[in-house]
Amino acid sequence: MFGYGKKNEEKNTELLELGNIRLNCRSGEKDTVIREVGRMLCDSGCVDESYIEAMLRRELTFPTNIGNGIALPHGVEEAKKNIRRSGIAVMVFPDGTDWGGETVKLVIGIAGAGEEHLEILSVIAQCLADPDDVDRITRCSAKEIYTMFTGKGCS
């Protein structure tokens, strides 16, 4: 539902690319996980490499775990200039990973150009409002997750 299937105009790509979904991730240090999800955004051309450090700085000032087993790491406001295009990257931790004392199962790295950041957060909240949704996504294939987040439905 990201952009309701709308493609990013400049490169004609979806906000979520199939290659930016990692399943069955093993628990790791929060900083390591943030670097990994940030690297996915960087490698897919969404952000400059410096955005990864901005994601780590954001976490120091405002933890990005939002409850329901979800963390949404993203860069600090001044790092918006390092975003080339909006995109997300998804890491699924079936057994959870520690996020500052809370166990998260779903980490979604966000790079939102302009005001798209708010739209992305809104769609995530809509699709994953129930903790059961997060548990269900840990059993989904990458294709099912891709379909869920690209406008083809949250069910």
CSV table of C-alpha atoms in Angstrom, one decimal:
chain,number,residue,atom,x,y,z
A,1,MET,CA,0.0,0.0,0.0
A,2,PHE,CA,3.0,2.3,-0.1
A,3,GLY,CA,1.8,5.1,-2.3
A,4,TYR,CA,-1.1,2.8,-3.2
A,5,GLY,CA,1.1,1.1,-5.8
A,6,LYS,CA,2.4,4.5,-7.0
A,7,LYS,CA,5.8,4.2,-8.5
A,8,ASN,CA,8.6,6.6,-7.6
A,9,GLU,CA,8.7,8.8,-10.6
A,10,GLU,CA,12.4,9.4,-11.1
A,11,LYS,CA,13.5,5.7,-11.3
A,12,ASN,CA,10.1,4.1,-11.8
A,13,THR,CA,10.6,1.8,-8.8
A,14,GLU,CA,8.3,0.8,-6.0
A,15,LEU,CA,9.0,2.1,-2.5
A,16,LEU,CA,9.6,-1.5,-1.4
A,17,GLU,CA,11.7,-3.7,-3.7
A,18,LEU,CA,11.6,-7.5,-3.4
A,19,GLY,CA,15.4,-7.4,-2.8
A,20,ASN,CA,14.9,-5.2,0.3
A,21,ILE,CA,13.1,-7.9,2.2
A,22,ARG,CA,15.2,-10.2,4.5
A,23,LEU,CA,13.5,-13.1,6.2
A,24,ASN,CA,14.6,-15.3,9.1
A,25,CYS,CA,17.1,-12.7,10.4
A,26,ARG,CA,19.0,-13.7,13.5
A,27,SER,CA,19.0,-11.5,16.6
A,28,GLY,CA,21.8,-8.9,16.7
A,29,GLU,CA,22.9,-5.7,18.4
A,30,LYS,CA,20.6,-2.9,17.6
A,31,ASP,CA,23.3,-0.8,16.0
A,32,THR,CA,24.3,-3.7,13.8
A,33,VAL,CA,20.7,-4.2,12.7
A,34,ILE,CA,20.3,-0.5,11.9
A,35,ARG,CA,23.5,-0.6,9.8
A,36,GLU,CA,22.2,-3.6,7.9
A,37,VAL,CA,18.8,-2.2,7.1
A,38,GLY,CA,20.4,1.2,6.3
A,39,ARG,CA,22.9,-0.6,3.9
A,40,MET,CA,19.9,-2.2,2.1
A,41,LEU,CA,18.5,1.3,1.5
A,42,CYS,CA,21.9,2.5,0.4
A,43,ASP,CA,22.6,-0.4,-1.9
A,44,SER,CA,19.2,0.0,-3.6
A,45,GLY,CA,19.9,3.6,-4.4
A,46,CYS,CA,17.5,5.2,-1.9
A,47,VAL,CA,20.0,7.0,0.2
A,48,ASP,CA,23.6,8.1,0.4
A,49,GLU,CA,25.9,6.1,2.7
A,50,SER,CA,25.9,9.0,5.2
A,51,TYR,CA,22.2,8.3,5.9
A,52,ILE,CA,23.1,5.2,7.8
A,53,GLU,CA,25.0,7.2,10.4
A,54,ALA,CA,22.0,9.6,10.6
A,55,MET,CA,19.8,6.5,11.4
A,56,LEU,CA,22.1,5.7,14.3
A,57,ARG,CA,22.0,9.3,15.5
A,58,ARG,CA,18.2,9.2,15.5
A,59,GLU,CA,18.1,6.1,17.6
A,60,LEU,CA,20.3,7.8,20.2
A,61,THR,CA,17.9,10.7,20.6
A,62,PHE,CA,14.6,9.0,20.0
A,63,PRO,CA,14.2,5.2,20.0
A,64,THR,CA,12.3,4.0,16.9
A,65,ASN,CA,10.6,1.0,18.4
A,66,ILE,CA,6.8,1.8,18.2
A,67,GLY,CA,5.3,-1.2,20.1
A,68,ASN,CA,3.6,-4.3,18.7
A,69,GLY,CA,7.1,-5.7,18.0
A,70,ILE,CA,8.0,-3.1,15.4
A,71,ALA,CA,10.9,-0.8,15.0
A,72,LEU,CA,11.1,1.9,12.3
A,73,PRO,CA,14.7,3.2,12.1
A,74,HIS,CA,15.1,6.3,10.0
A,75,GLY,CA,17.5,9.3,9.8
A,76,VAL,CA,17.4,12.5,11.7
A,77,GLU,CA,15.7,15.5,10.0
A,78,GLU,CA,18.9,17.1,8.7
A,79,ALA,CA,19.7,13.9,6.9
A,80,LYS,CA,16.8,14.3,4.4
A,81,LYS,CA,19.3,15.8,2.0
A,82,ASN,CA,20.9,12.4,1.8
A,83,ILE,CA,17.8,10.7,0.6
A,84,ARG,CA,17.8,10.2,-3.2
A,85,ARG,CA,14.3,8.7,-3.4
A,86,SER,CA,11.8,7.3,-0.9
A,87,GLY,CA,12.1,3.6,0.0
A,88,ILE,CA,11.9,1.1,2.7
A,89,ALA,CA,13.7,-2.1,3.7
A,90,VAL,CA,12.3,-4.9,5.8
A,91,MET,CA,14.0,-7.3,8.1
A,92,VAL,CA,12.0,-10.1,9.8
A,93,PHE,CA,13.2,-11.6,13.1
A,94,PRO,CA,10.9,-14.6,13.8
A,95,ASP,CA,12.5,-15.1,17.2
A,96,GLY,CA,12.8,-11.3,17.9
A,97,THR,CA,15.8,-9.1,18.5
A,98,ASP,CA,16.4,-6.8,21.4
A,99,TRP,CA,15.6,-3.1,20.7
A,100,GLY,CA,16.6,-1.2,23.8
A,101,GLY,CA,14.8,-3.7,26.2
A,102,GLU,CA,11.9,-4.4,23.9
A,103,THR,CA,11.7,-7.4,21.6
A,104,VAL,CA,11.0,-6.5,18.0
A,105,LYS,CA,10.2,-9.0,15.2
A,106,LEU,CA,9.9,-6.5,12.4
A,107,VAL,CA,12.4,-3.8,11.5
A,108,ILE,CA,11.4,-1.5,8.7
A,109,GLY,CA,14.1,1.0,7.6
A,110,ILE,CA,12.5,4.2,6.2
A,111,ALA,CA,13.9,6.8,3.8
A,112,GLY,CA,11.1,9.3,3.1
A,113,ALA,CA,11.8,12.1,0.7
A,114,GLY,CA,9.8,15.3,1.4
A,115,GLU,CA,6.5,14.6,3.0
A,116,GLU,CA,6.4,11.0,1.9
A,117,HIS,CA,7.8,10.0,5.2
A,118,LEU,CA,4.4,10.6,6.9
A,119,GLU,CA,2.5,8.7,4.2
A,120,ILE,CA,4.9,5.7,4.7
A,121,LEU,CA,4.4,5.7,8.5
A,122,SER,CA,0.6,6.0,8.0
A,123,VAL,CA,0.5,2.9,5.8
A,124,ILE,CA,2.7,0.9,8.1
A,125,ALA,CA,0.4,1.8,11.0
A,126,GLN,CA,-2.6,0.8,9.0
A,127,CYS,CA,-1.2,-2.6,7.9
A,128,LEU,CA,0.4,-3.5,11.2
A,129,ALA,CA,-1.9,-2.1,13.8
A,130,ASP,CA,-2.6,-5.4,15.4
A,131,PRO,CA,0.2,-7.5,17.1
A,132,ASP,CA,-1.2,-10.5,15.3
A,133,ASP,CA,-0.3,-8.8,12.0
A,134,VAL,CA,3.3,-8.8,13.1
A,135,ASP,CA,3.3,-12.4,14.1
A,136,ARG,CA,1.6,-13.3,10.7
A,137,ILE,CA,4.3,-11.4,8.7
A,138,THR,CA,7.0,-13.4,10.4
A,139,ARG,CA,5.6,-16.5,8.6
A,140,CYS,CA,5.2,-14.8,5.2
A,141,SER,CA,7.3,-15.2,2.1
A,142,ALA,CA,9.2,-12.2,0.8
A,143,LYS,CA,6.7,-12.1,-2.1
A,144,GLU,CA,3.8,-12.0,0.3
A,145,ILE,CA,5.4,-9.2,2.3
A,146,TYR,CA,6.1,-7.3,-1.0
A,147,THR,CA,2.4,-7.7,-2.0
A,148,MET,CA,1.2,-6.6,1.3
A,149,PHE,CA,3.2,-3.4,1.2
A,150,THR,CA,2.8,-2.4,-2.5
A,151,GLY,CA,-0.9,-1.7,-2.6
A,152,LYS,CA,-2.3,-5.1,-3.2
A,153,GLY,CA,-3.8,-5.4,0.3
A,154,CYS,CA,-2.9,-5.7,3.9
A,155,SER,CA,-4.6,-9.1,4.4
